[in-house]
Amino acid sequence: MSGAAPAIEVRDLRKDFGRFQAVKGVSFDVAGGEIVGFLGPNGAGKTTTIKMITGLLKITSGTVRVEGLDIREHAAAAKKKMGYMSQKFSLYPLLTALENIDFFGGISGLSLEERRRHAARIREEVPQAVLRQKVLDIPPGIRQKVAMFVCLMPDPGIILLDEPTSGVDPEARRLFWNDIYGLKTRGKTLLVSTHNLDEAEYCDRILILHNGELIAAGEPDELLRRHGKADIEELFKDAIHDHGQN
Ligand code: ADP
Ligand code: MG
């Protein structure tokens, strides 16, 4: 382990698509073992930022370090520390859940024994009949569970989930956050994006992104107290307003 380095360190990160600035100089840390919520409406720049952190998207300027390793200079080593669940459909829809698990296990570099041990875990949580269904036919809540399971197969210490609760009903969302909390108790570090501002309550700390800029960051309760607001929705409106005046 690399001592005191934060799990993720982002400094003045920018992304331009042609003349459009999607991410405009964002800086934050994620400490080891915390759940950080990456909140913001559609188009805020959440996916773009997460993809730059994971090394999937070229950085325009700024730096990303993963446990002290610069993502550009040490891409392979930094990527090994992270598991990433993309916002888009990340499983093959025409394969069954089990076939997906087999396939992704096969390319994960894990031994057969590790894969078997891992696969046994999901059988405890999801009924066999569901696992034998085509992913296409599995309800969104369970599908996301399987997708997260696949992303966790290499057992990464740092987990980035991009909108895992999007399109999932409220009860399944709550259960999903339960699973996320379970990962924290196993010592994992989590950065989880969502456009549902009310999911802030599940996070140790939140980052609010708007138009490619970080407009608020901190512990949810502390932020509400500091801004004298009752909920994150109100805080968000306030922060946009304040930010516009700067
Ligand atoms: P979020 O994940 O918060 O919804 P995104 O990071 O997907 O936001 O997008 C941020 C902004 O960047 C949006 O305005 C989006 O249209 C734009 N964008 C994303 N990817 C591209 C791309 N490949 N080319 C041009 N613009 C893009
Ligand atoms: Mg997105």
PDB file of C-alpha atoms and ligand atoms in Angstrom:
ATOM      1  CA  MET A   1       0.000   0.000   0.000  1.00  0.00           C
ATOM      2  CA  SER A   2       1.248   3.462  -0.785  1.00  0.00           C
ATOM      3  CA  GLY A   3       0.932   5.054   2.672  1.00  0.00           C
ATOM      4  CA  ALA A   4      -0.875   8.338   2.987  1.00  0.00           C
ATOM      5  CA  ALA A   5      -1.726   8.987  -0.678  1.00  0.00           C
ATOM      6  CA  PRO A   6      -5.469   9.426  -1.201  1.00  0.00           C
ATOM      7  CA  ALA A   7      -7.223   6.623  -3.075  1.00  0.00           C
ATOM      8  CA  ILE A   8      -8.015   9.110  -5.839  1.00  0.00           C
ATOM      9  CA  GLU A   9      -6.524  12.561  -6.280  1.00  0.00           C
ATOM     10  CA  VAL A  10      -7.924  14.800  -9.023  1.00  0.00           C
ATOM     11  CA  ARG A  11      -6.280  18.151  -9.718  1.00  0.00           C
ATOM     12  CA  ASP A  12      -7.533  20.841 -12.072  1.00  0.00           C
ATOM     13  CA  LEU A  13      -8.914  18.221 -14.413  1.00  0.00           C
ATOM     14  CA  ARG A  14     -10.201  19.442 -17.749  1.00  0.00           C
ATOM     15  CA  LYS A  15     -11.797  17.909 -20.787  1.00  0.00           C
ATOM     16  CA  ASP A  16     -12.534  19.708 -24.012  1.00  0.00           C
ATOM     17  CA  PHE A  17     -14.479  18.125 -26.842  1.00  0.00           C
ATOM     18  CA  GLY A  18     -13.427  20.432 -29.644  1.00  0.00           C
ATOM     19  CA  ARG A  19     -14.372  23.895 -28.424  1.00  0.00           C
ATOM     20  CA  PHE A  20     -16.828  22.588 -25.833  1.00  0.00           C
ATOM     21  CA  GLN A  21     -15.504  22.403 -22.273  1.00  0.00           C
ATOM     22  CA  ALA A  22     -17.170  19.405 -20.640  1.00  0.00           C
ATOM     23  CA  VAL A  23     -15.034  19.429 -17.463  1.00  0.00           C
ATOM     24  CA  LYS A  24     -13.633  22.796 -16.455  1.00  0.00           C
ATOM     25  CA  GLY A  25     -10.869  22.341 -13.914  1.00  0.00           C
ATOM     26  CA  VAL A  26     -12.146  20.008 -11.220  1.00  0.00           C
ATOM     27  CA  SER A  27     -10.151  19.126  -8.081  1.00  0.00           C
ATOM     28  CA  PHE A  28     -11.029  16.680  -5.321  1.00  0.00           C
ATOM     29  CA  ASP A  29      -9.716  13.746  -3.297  1.00  0.00           C
ATOM     30  CA  VAL A  30     -11.342  10.468  -2.385  1.00  0.00           C
ATOM     31  CA  ALA A  31      -9.866   9.043   0.814  1.00  0.00           C
ATOM     32  CA  GLY A  32      -9.365   5.321   1.288  1.00  0.00           C
ATOM     33  CA  GLY A  33     -12.469   3.612   2.677  1.00  0.00           C
ATOM     34  CA  GLU A  34     -15.044   6.321   2.063  1.00  0.00           C
ATOM     35  CA  ILE A  35     -18.193   6.440  -0.045  1.00  0.00           C
ATOM     36  CA  VAL A  36     -18.171   9.580  -2.136  1.00  0.00           C
ATOM     37  CA  GLY A  37     -21.298  10.515  -4.069  1.00  0.00           C
ATOM     38  CA  PHE A  38     -20.690  12.272  -7.372  1.00  0.00           C
ATOM     39  CA  LEU A  39     -23.911  14.202  -7.851  1.00  0.00           C
ATOM     40  CA  GLY A  40     -25.126  16.324 -10.703  1.00  0.00           C
ATOM     41  CA  PRO A  41     -27.793  16.551 -13.393  1.00  0.00           C
ATOM     42  CA  ASN A  42     -27.444  14.914 -16.805  1.00  0.00           C
ATOM     43  CA  GLY A  43     -24.717  16.626 -18.795  1.00  0.00           C
ATOM     44  CA  ALA A  44     -22.855  17.883 -15.701  1.00  0.00           C
ATOM     45  CA  GLY A  45     -19.678  16.000 -16.680  1.00  0.00           C
ATOM     46  CA  LYS A  46     -19.823  13.035 -14.263  1.00  0.00           C
ATOM     47  CA  THR A  47     -19.186  10.315 -16.853  1.00  0.00           C
ATOM     48  CA  THR A  48     -16.467  12.350 -18.567  1.00  0.00           C
ATOM     49  CA  THR A  49     -14.661  12.853 -15.228  1.00  0.00           C
ATOM     50  CA  ILE A  50     -14.989   9.183 -14.226  1.00  0.00           C
ATOM     51  CA  LYS A  51     -13.694   8.026 -17.614  1.00  0.00           C
ATOM     52  CA  MET A  52     -10.633  10.244 -17.246  1.00  0.00           C
ATOM     53  CA  ILE A  53     -10.008   8.836 -13.756  1.00  0.00           C
ATOM     54  CA  THR A  54     -10.173   5.280 -15.076  1.00  0.00           C
ATOM     55  CA  GLY A  55      -7.841   6.102 -17.964  1.00  0.00           C
ATOM     56  CA  LEU A  56     -10.482   5.366 -20.619  1.00  0.00           C
ATOM     57  CA  LEU A  57     -10.660   8.945 -21.864  1.00  0.00           C
ATOM     58  CA  LYS A  58      -7.737  11.206 -22.717  1.00  0.00           C
ATOM     59  CA  ILE A  59      -7.221  14.049 -20.254  1.00  0.00           C
ATOM     60  CA  THR A  60      -7.081  17.531 -21.817  1.00  0.00           C
ATOM     61  CA  SER A  61      -5.144  18.920 -18.834  1.00  0.00           C
ATOM     62  CA  GLY A  62      -4.727  18.385 -15.110  1.00  0.00           C
ATOM     63  CA  THR A  63      -3.796  15.235 -13.227  1.00  0.00           C
ATOM     64  CA  VAL A  64      -5.316  12.094 -11.780  1.00  0.00           C
ATOM     65  CA  ARG A  65      -3.456   9.971  -9.251  1.00  0.00           C
ATOM     66  CA  VAL A  66      -4.656   6.613  -8.006  1.00  0.00           C
ATOM     67  CA  GLU A  67      -3.003   5.687  -4.703  1.00  0.00           C
ATOM     68  CA  GLY A  68      -0.249   8.053  -5.769  1.00  0.00           C
ATOM     69  CA  LEU A  69       0.151   6.667  -9.289  1.00  0.00           C
ATOM     70  CA  ASP A  70      -0.355   9.085 -12.159  1.00  0.00           C
ATOM     71  CA  ILE A  71      -2.971   7.552 -14.465  1.00  0.00           C
ATOM     72  CA  ARG A  72      -1.036   8.574 -17.575  1.00  0.00           C
ATOM     73  CA  GLU A  73       2.453   7.623 -16.431  1.00  0.00           C
ATOM     74  CA  HIS A  74       1.452   4.374 -14.714  1.00  0.00           C
ATOM     75  CA  ALA A  75      -1.740   3.463 -16.536  1.00  0.00           C
ATOM     76  CA  ALA A  76      -1.534  -0.310 -16.175  1.00  0.00           C
ATOM     77  CA  ALA A  77      -0.690  -0.323 -12.463  1.00  0.00           C
ATOM     78  CA  ALA A  78      -3.266   2.386 -11.676  1.00  0.00           C
ATOM     79  CA  LYS A  79      -6.007   0.610 -13.643  1.00  0.00           C
ATOM     80  CA  LYS A  80      -5.410  -2.603 -11.685  1.00  0.00           C
ATOM     81  CA  LYS A  81      -6.428  -0.825  -8.500  1.00  0.00           C
ATOM     82  CA  MET A  82      -9.832   0.173  -9.885  1.00  0.00           C
ATOM     83  CA  GLY A  83     -13.076  -1.519 -10.797  1.00  0.00           C
ATOM     84  CA  TYR A  84     -15.368   0.454 -13.087  1.00  0.00           C
ATOM     85  CA  MET A  85     -19.028  -0.036 -13.842  1.00  0.00           C
ATOM     86  CA  SER A  86     -20.058   2.016 -16.824  1.00  0.00           C
ATOM     87  CA  GLN A  87     -23.341   3.878 -17.069  1.00  0.00           C
ATOM     88  CA  LYS A  88     -24.134   2.209 -20.355  1.00  0.00           C
ATOM     89  CA  PHE A  89     -25.236  -1.364 -20.462  1.00  0.00           C
ATOM     90  CA  SER A  90     -22.046  -3.147 -19.434  1.00  0.00           C
ATOM     91  CA  LEU A  91     -23.219  -6.762 -19.808  1.00  0.00           C
ATOM     92  CA  TYR A  92     -23.944  -8.622 -23.040  1.00  0.00           C
ATOM     93  CA  PRO A  93     -27.754  -8.477 -23.229  1.00  0.00           C
ATOM     94  CA  LEU A  94     -28.190 -11.676 -25.258  1.00  0.00           C
ATOM     95  CA  LEU A  95     -26.055 -13.793 -22.947  1.00  0.00           C
ATOM     96  CA  THR A  96     -27.395 -15.063 -19.638  1.00  0.00           C
ATOM     97  CA  ALA A  97     -26.103 -13.580 -16.385  1.00  0.00           C
ATOM     98  CA  LEU A  98     -24.030 -16.736 -15.805  1.00  0.00           C
ATOM     99  CA  GLU A  99     -22.571 -16.589 -19.309  1.00  0.00           C
ATOM    100  CA  ASN A 100     -21.581 -12.972 -18.714  1.00  0.00           C
ATOM    101  CA  ILE A 101     -19.957 -13.918 -15.403  1.00  0.00           C
ATOM    102  CA  ASP A 102     -18.056 -16.707 -17.167  1.00  0.00           C
ATOM    103  CA  PHE A 103     -16.977 -14.451 -19.983  1.00  0.00           C
ATOM    104  CA  PHE A 104     -15.792 -11.540 -17.838  1.00  0.00           C
ATOM    105  CA  GLY A 105     -14.204 -13.950 -15.383  1.00  0.00           C
ATOM    106  CA  GLY A 106     -12.318 -15.490 -18.297  1.00  0.00           C
ATOM    107  CA  ILE A 107     -10.775 -12.178 -19.336  1.00  0.00           C
ATOM    108  CA  SER A 108     -10.165 -10.975 -15.767  1.00  0.00           C
ATOM    109  CA  GLY A 109      -6.912 -12.869 -15.330  1.00  0.00           C
ATOM    110  CA  LEU A 110      -8.237 -14.647 -12.214  1.00  0.00           C
ATOM    111  CA  SER A 111      -7.559 -18.320 -11.679  1.00  0.00           C
ATOM    112  CA  LEU A 112     -10.370 -20.792 -12.271  1.00  0.00           C
ATOM    113  CA  GLU A 113     -10.532 -21.475  -8.553  1.00  0.00           C
ATOM    114  CA  GLU A 114     -10.865 -17.763  -7.690  1.00  0.00           C
ATOM    115  CA  ARG A 115     -13.563 -17.413 -10.304  1.00  0.00           C
ATOM    116  CA  ARG A 116     -15.491 -20.395  -8.946  1.00  0.00           C
ATOM    117  CA  ARG A 117     -15.263 -19.045  -5.427  1.00  0.00           C
ATOM    118  CA  HIS A 118     -16.443 -15.676  -6.624  1.00  0.00           C
ATOM    119  CA  ALA A 119     -19.291 -17.103  -8.715  1.00  0.00           C
ATOM    120  CA  ALA A 120     -20.513 -19.051  -5.677  1.00  0.00           C
ATOM    121  CA  ARG A 121     -21.160 -15.739  -3.975  1.00  0.00           C
ATOM    122  CA  ILE A 122     -23.639 -14.445  -6.499  1.00  0.00           C
ATOM    123  CA  ARG A 123     -25.535 -17.732  -6.368  1.00  0.00           C
ATOM    124  CA  GLU A 124     -26.187 -16.987  -2.701  1.00  0.00           C
ATOM    125  CA  GLU A 125     -27.743 -13.658  -3.587  1.00  0.00           C
ATOM    126  CA  VAL A 126     -29.509 -14.148  -6.903  1.00  0.00           C
ATOM    127  CA  PRO A 127     -31.729 -17.159  -7.634  1.00  0.00           C
ATOM    128  CA  GLN A 128     -30.306 -19.668 -10.115  1.00  0.00           C
ATOM    129  CA  ALA A 129     -33.359 -19.279 -12.391  1.00  0.00           C
ATOM    130  CA  VAL A 130     -32.658 -15.554 -12.748  1.00  0.00           C
ATOM    131  CA  LEU A 131     -28.966 -16.147 -13.411  1.00  0.00           C
ATOM    132  CA  ARG A 132     -29.976 -18.438 -16.279  1.00  0.00           C
ATOM    133  CA  GLN A 133     -32.065 -15.726 -17.934  1.00  0.00           C
ATOM    134  CA  LYS A 134     -30.793 -13.548 -20.739  1.00  0.00           C
ATOM    135  CA  VAL A 135     -29.595 -10.254 -19.232  1.00  0.00           C
ATOM    136  CA  LEU A 136     -32.117  -8.508 -21.470  1.00  0.00           C
ATOM    137  CA  ASP A 137     -34.980 -10.166 -19.541  1.00  0.00           C
ATOM    138  CA  ILE A 138     -33.663  -9.551 -16.014  1.00  0.00           C
ATOM    139  CA  PRO A 139     -35.257  -6.656 -14.043  1.00  0.00           C
ATOM    140  CA  PRO A 140     -33.015  -3.540 -13.864  1.00  0.00           C
ATOM    141  CA  GLY A 141     -32.331  -3.806 -10.109  1.00  0.00           C
ATOM    142  CA  ILE A 142     -30.985  -7.361 -10.346  1.00  0.00           C
ATOM    143  CA  ARG A 143     -29.231  -6.625 -13.632  1.00  0.00           C
ATOM    144  CA  GLN A 144     -27.282  -3.835 -11.935  1.00  0.00           C
ATOM    145  CA  LYS A 145     -26.422  -6.218  -9.129  1.00  0.00           C
ATOM    146  CA  VAL A 146     -24.975  -8.656 -11.658  1.00  0.00           C
ATOM    147  CA  ALA A 147     -23.116  -5.821 -13.431  1.00  0.00           C
ATOM    148  CA  MET A 148     -21.610  -4.715 -10.129  1.00  0.00           C
ATOM    149  CA  PHE A 149     -20.701  -8.282  -9.324  1.00  0.00           C
ATOM    150  CA  VAL A 150     -18.837  -8.568 -12.638  1.00  0.00           C
ATOM    151  CA  CYS A 151     -17.026  -5.274 -12.003  1.00  0.00           C
ATOM    152  CA  LEU A 152     -15.925  -6.635  -8.609  1.00  0.00           C
ATOM    153  CA  MET A 153     -14.550  -9.933  -9.897  1.00  0.00           C
ATOM    154  CA  PRO A 154     -10.895  -8.832  -9.886  1.00  0.00           C
ATOM    155  CA  ASP A 155     -11.501  -7.624  -6.279  1.00  0.00           C
ATOM    156  CA  PRO A 156     -10.354  -4.014  -6.777  1.00  0.00           C
ATOM    157  CA  GLY A 157      -9.795  -1.735  -3.770  1.00  0.00           C
ATOM    158  CA  ILE A 158     -11.272   1.306  -5.494  1.00  0.00           C
ATOM    159  CA  ILE A 159     -14.668   1.045  -7.153  1.00  0.00           C
ATOM    160  CA  LEU A 160     -16.160   3.603  -9.526  1.00  0.00           C
ATOM    161  CA  LEU A 161     -19.842   3.163 -10.262  1.00  0.00           C
ATOM    162  CA  ASP A 162     -21.348   5.430 -12.903  1.00  0.00           C
ATOM    163  CA  GLU A 163     -25.074   5.906 -12.285  1.00  0.00           C
ATOM    164  CA  PRO A 164     -25.667   2.374 -10.976  1.00  0.00           C
ATOM    165  CA  THR A 165     -29.156   3.304  -9.759  1.00  0.00           C
ATOM    166  CA  SER A 166     -30.340   4.953 -12.956  1.00  0.00           C
ATOM    167  CA  GLY A 167     -33.608   3.357 -14.124  1.00  0.00           C
ATOM    168  CA  VAL A 168     -33.856   1.306 -10.924  1.00  0.00           C
ATOM    169  CA  ASP A 169     -36.988   1.581  -8.767  1.00  0.00           C
ATOM    170  CA  PRO A 170     -36.708   3.224  -5.303  1.00  0.00           C
ATOM    171  CA  GLU A 171     -36.794  -0.016  -3.295  1.00  0.00           C
ATOM    172  CA  ALA A 172     -34.140  -1.664  -5.474  1.00  0.00           C
ATOM    173  CA  ARG A 173     -32.113   1.545  -5.233  1.00  0.00           C
ATOM    174  CA  ARG A 174     -32.145   1.330  -1.447  1.00  0.00           C
ATOM    175  CA  LEU A 175     -31.023  -2.300  -1.618  1.00  0.00           C
ATOM    176  CA  PHE A 176     -28.287  -1.362  -4.053  1.00  0.00           C
ATOM    177  CA  TRP A 177     -26.960   1.294  -1.659  1.00  0.00           C
ATOM    178  CA  ASN A 178     -27.040  -1.382   1.021  1.00  0.00           C
ATOM    179  CA  ASP A 179     -24.673  -3.464  -1.118  1.00  0.00           C
ATOM    180  CA  ILE A 180     -22.467  -0.407  -1.626  1.00  0.00           C
ATOM    181  CA  TYR A 181     -22.328   0.091   2.130  1.00  0.00           C
ATOM    182  CA  GLY A 182     -21.401  -3.570   2.502  1.00  0.00           C
ATOM    183  CA  LEU A 183     -18.414  -2.975   0.231  1.00  0.00           C
ATOM    184  CA  LYS A 184     -17.294  -0.084   2.420  1.00  0.00           C
ATOM    185  CA  THR A 185     -17.361  -2.325   5.461  1.00  0.00           C
ATOM    186  CA  ARG A 186     -15.041  -4.664   3.535  1.00  0.00           C
ATOM    187  CA  GLY A 187     -12.581  -1.767   3.272  1.00  0.00           C
ATOM    188  CA  LYS A 188     -13.375  -0.685  -0.278  1.00  0.00           C
ATOM    189  CA  THR A 189     -13.290   2.899  -1.514  1.00  0.00           C
ATOM    190  CA  LEU A 190     -16.256   4.012  -3.607  1.00  0.00           C
ATOM    191  CA  LEU A 191     -16.975   6.860  -5.982  1.00  0.00           C
ATOM    192  CA  VAL A 192     -20.599   6.597  -7.076  1.00  0.00           C
ATOM    193  CA  SER A 193     -22.273   8.965  -9.508  1.00  0.00           C
ATOM    194  CA  THR A 194     -25.988   9.690  -9.563  1.00  0.00           C
ATOM    195  CA  HIS A 195     -28.340  12.342 -10.848  1.00  0.00           C
ATOM    196  CA  ASN A 196     -30.693  11.599  -7.939  1.00  0.00           C
ATOM    197  CA  LEU A 197     -29.750  14.268  -5.433  1.00  0.00           C
ATOM    198  CA  ASP A 198     -31.655  12.459  -2.666  1.00  0.00           C
ATOM    199  CA  GLU A 199     -29.099   9.639  -2.755  1.00  0.00           C
ATOM    200  CA  ALA A 200     -26.678  12.024  -1.006  1.00  0.00           C
ATOM    201  CA  GLU A 201     -27.918  10.616   2.313  1.00  0.00           C
ATOM    202  CA  TYR A 202     -26.111   7.318   1.620  1.00  0.00           C
ATOM    203  CA  CYS A 203     -22.724   8.992   1.142  1.00  0.00           C
ATOM    204  CA  ASP A 204     -19.942   9.927   3.566  1.00  0.00           C
ATOM    205  CA  ARG A 205     -19.164  12.873   1.361  1.00  0.00           C
ATOM    206  CA  ILE A 206     -20.675  14.380  -1.770  1.00  0.00           C
ATOM    207  CA  LEU A 207     -19.303  16.313  -4.710  1.00  0.00           C
ATOM    208  CA  ILE A 208     -21.838  18.336  -6.660  1.00  0.00           C
ATOM    209  CA  LEU A 209     -20.986  18.925 -10.292  1.00  0.00           C
ATOM    210  CA  HIS A 210     -22.796  21.386 -12.527  1.00  0.00           C
ATOM    211  CA  ASN A 211     -21.817  22.401 -16.076  1.00  0.00           C
ATOM    212  CA  GLY A 212     -18.388  20.836 -15.655  1.00  0.00           C
ATOM    213  CA  GLU A 213     -17.616  22.638 -12.405  1.00  0.00           C
ATOM    214  CA  LEU A 214     -17.610  21.469  -8.812  1.00  0.00           C
ATOM    215  CA  ILE A 215     -20.076  23.752  -7.032  1.00  0.00           C
ATOM    216  CA  ALA A 216     -20.158  22.108  -3.584  1.00  0.00           C
ATOM    217  CA  ALA A 217     -18.236  19.426  -1.719  1.00  0.00           C
ATOM    218  CA  GLY A 218     -18.425  18.033   1.801  1.00  0.00           C
ATOM    219  CA  GLU A 219     -20.332  15.846   4.207  1.00  0.00           C
ATOM    220  CA  PRO A 220     -24.057  16.029   3.400  1.00  0.00           C
ATOM    221  CA  ASP A 221     -25.176  17.103   6.908  1.00  0.00           C
ATOM    222  CA  GLU A 222     -22.365  19.579   7.281  1.00  0.00           C
ATOM    223  CA  LEU A 223     -23.117  21.122   3.879  1.00  0.00           C
ATOM    224  CA  LEU A 224     -26.800  21.489   4.728  1.00  0.00           C
ATOM    225  CA  ARG A 225     -25.967  23.106   8.057  1.00  0.00           C
ATOM    226  CA  ARG A 226     -23.440  25.463   6.519  1.00  0.00           C
ATOM    227  CA  HIS A 227     -25.890  26.596   3.836  1.00  0.00           C
ATOM    228  CA  GLY A 228     -28.880  26.560   6.189  1.00  0.00           C
ATOM    229  CA  LYS A 229     -30.820  24.211   3.905  1.00  0.00           C
ATOM    230  CA  ALA A 230     -33.238  21.387   4.625  1.00  0.00           C
ATOM    231  CA  ASP A 231     -32.381  19.138   1.694  1.00  0.00           C
ATOM    232  CA  ILE A 232     -29.822  18.639  -1.049  1.00  0.00           C
ATOM    233  CA  GLU A 233     -32.238  19.790  -3.762  1.00  0.00           C
ATOM    234  CA  GLU A 234     -32.425  23.230  -2.121  1.00  0.00           C
ATOM    235  CA  LEU A 235     -28.698  23.265  -1.502  1.00  0.00           C
ATOM    236  CA  PHE A 236     -28.145  22.495  -5.175  1.00  0.00           C
ATOM    237  CA  LYS A 237     -30.305  25.426  -6.307  1.00  0.00           C
ATOM    238  CA  ASP A 238     -28.516  27.695  -3.863  1.00  0.00           C
ATOM    239  CA  ALA A 239     -25.084  26.545  -4.981  1.00  0.00           C
ATOM    240  CA  ILE A 240     -25.918  27.126  -8.670  1.00  0.00           C
ATOM    241  CA  HIS A 241     -27.104  30.615  -7.789  1.00  0.00           C
ATOM    242  CA  ASP A 242     -23.995  31.442  -5.714  1.00  0.00           C
ATOM    243  CA  HIS A 243     -21.749  29.975  -8.326  1.00  0.00           C
ATOM    244  CA  GLY A 244     -23.333  32.046 -11.088  1.00  0.00           C
ATOM    245  CA  GLN A 245     -22.530  35.218  -9.126  1.00  0.00           C
ATOM    246  CA  ASN A 246     -18.822  34.462  -8.763  1.00  0.00           C
TER     247      ASN A 246
HETATM  248  P1  ADP B   1     -23.070  13.331 -17.156  1.00  0.00           P
HETATM  249  O1  ADP B   1     -22.416  12.005 -17.048  1.00  0.00           O
HETATM  250  O2  ADP B   1     -22.946  14.162 -15.914  1.00  0.00           O
HETATM  251  O3  ADP B   1     -24.488  13.242 -17.611  1.00  0.00           O
HETATM  252  P2  ADP B   1     -21.273  13.664 -19.390  1.00  0.00           P
HETATM  253  O4  ADP B   1     -19.909  13.606 -18.808  1.00  0.00           O
HETATM  254  O5  ADP B   1     -21.769  12.467 -20.091  1.00  0.00           O
HETATM  255  O6  ADP B   1     -22.284  14.173 -18.288  1.00  0.00           O
HETATM  256  O7  ADP B   1     -21.323  14.856 -20.443  1.00  0.00           O
HETATM  257  C1  ADP B   1     -20.888  16.173 -20.120  1.00  0.00           C
HETATM  258  C2  ADP B   1     -21.060  17.045 -21.353  1.00  0.00           C
HETATM  259  O8  ADP B   1     -20.109  16.655 -22.345  1.00  0.00           O
HETATM  260  C3  ADP B   1     -22.419  16.935 -22.014  1.00  0.00           C
HETATM  261  O9  ADP B   1     -22.806  18.209 -22.490  1.00  0.00           O
HETATM  262  C4  ADP B   1     -22.181  15.982 -23.163  1.00  0.00           C
HETATM  263  O10 ADP B   1     -23.071  16.217 -24.225  1.00  0.00           O
HETATM  264  C5  ADP B   1     -20.754  16.319 -23.557  1.00  0.00           C
HETATM  265  N1  ADP B   1     -20.045  15.173 -24.144  1.00  0.00           N
HETATM  266  C6  ADP B   1     -19.827  13.971 -23.572  1.00  0.00           C
HETATM  267  N2  ADP B   1     -19.125  13.158 -24.369  1.00  0.00           N
HETATM  268  C7  ADP B   1     -18.906  13.868 -25.505  1.00  0.00           C
HETATM  269  C8  ADP B   1     -18.228  13.594 -26.735  1.00  0.00           C
HETATM  270  N3  ADP B   1     -17.646  12.420 -26.951  1.00  0.00           N
HETATM  271  N4  ADP B   1     -18.191  14.570 -27.662  1.00  0.00           N
HETATM  272  C9  ADP B   1     -18.772  15.765 -27.443  1.00  0.00           C
HETATM  273  N5  ADP B   1     -19.412  16.111 -26.318  1.00  0.00           N
HETATM  274  C10 ADP B   1     -19.485  15.173 -25.360  1.00  0.00           C
HETATM  275 MG    MG B   2     -23.197  10.146 -17.222  1.00  0.00          MG
END
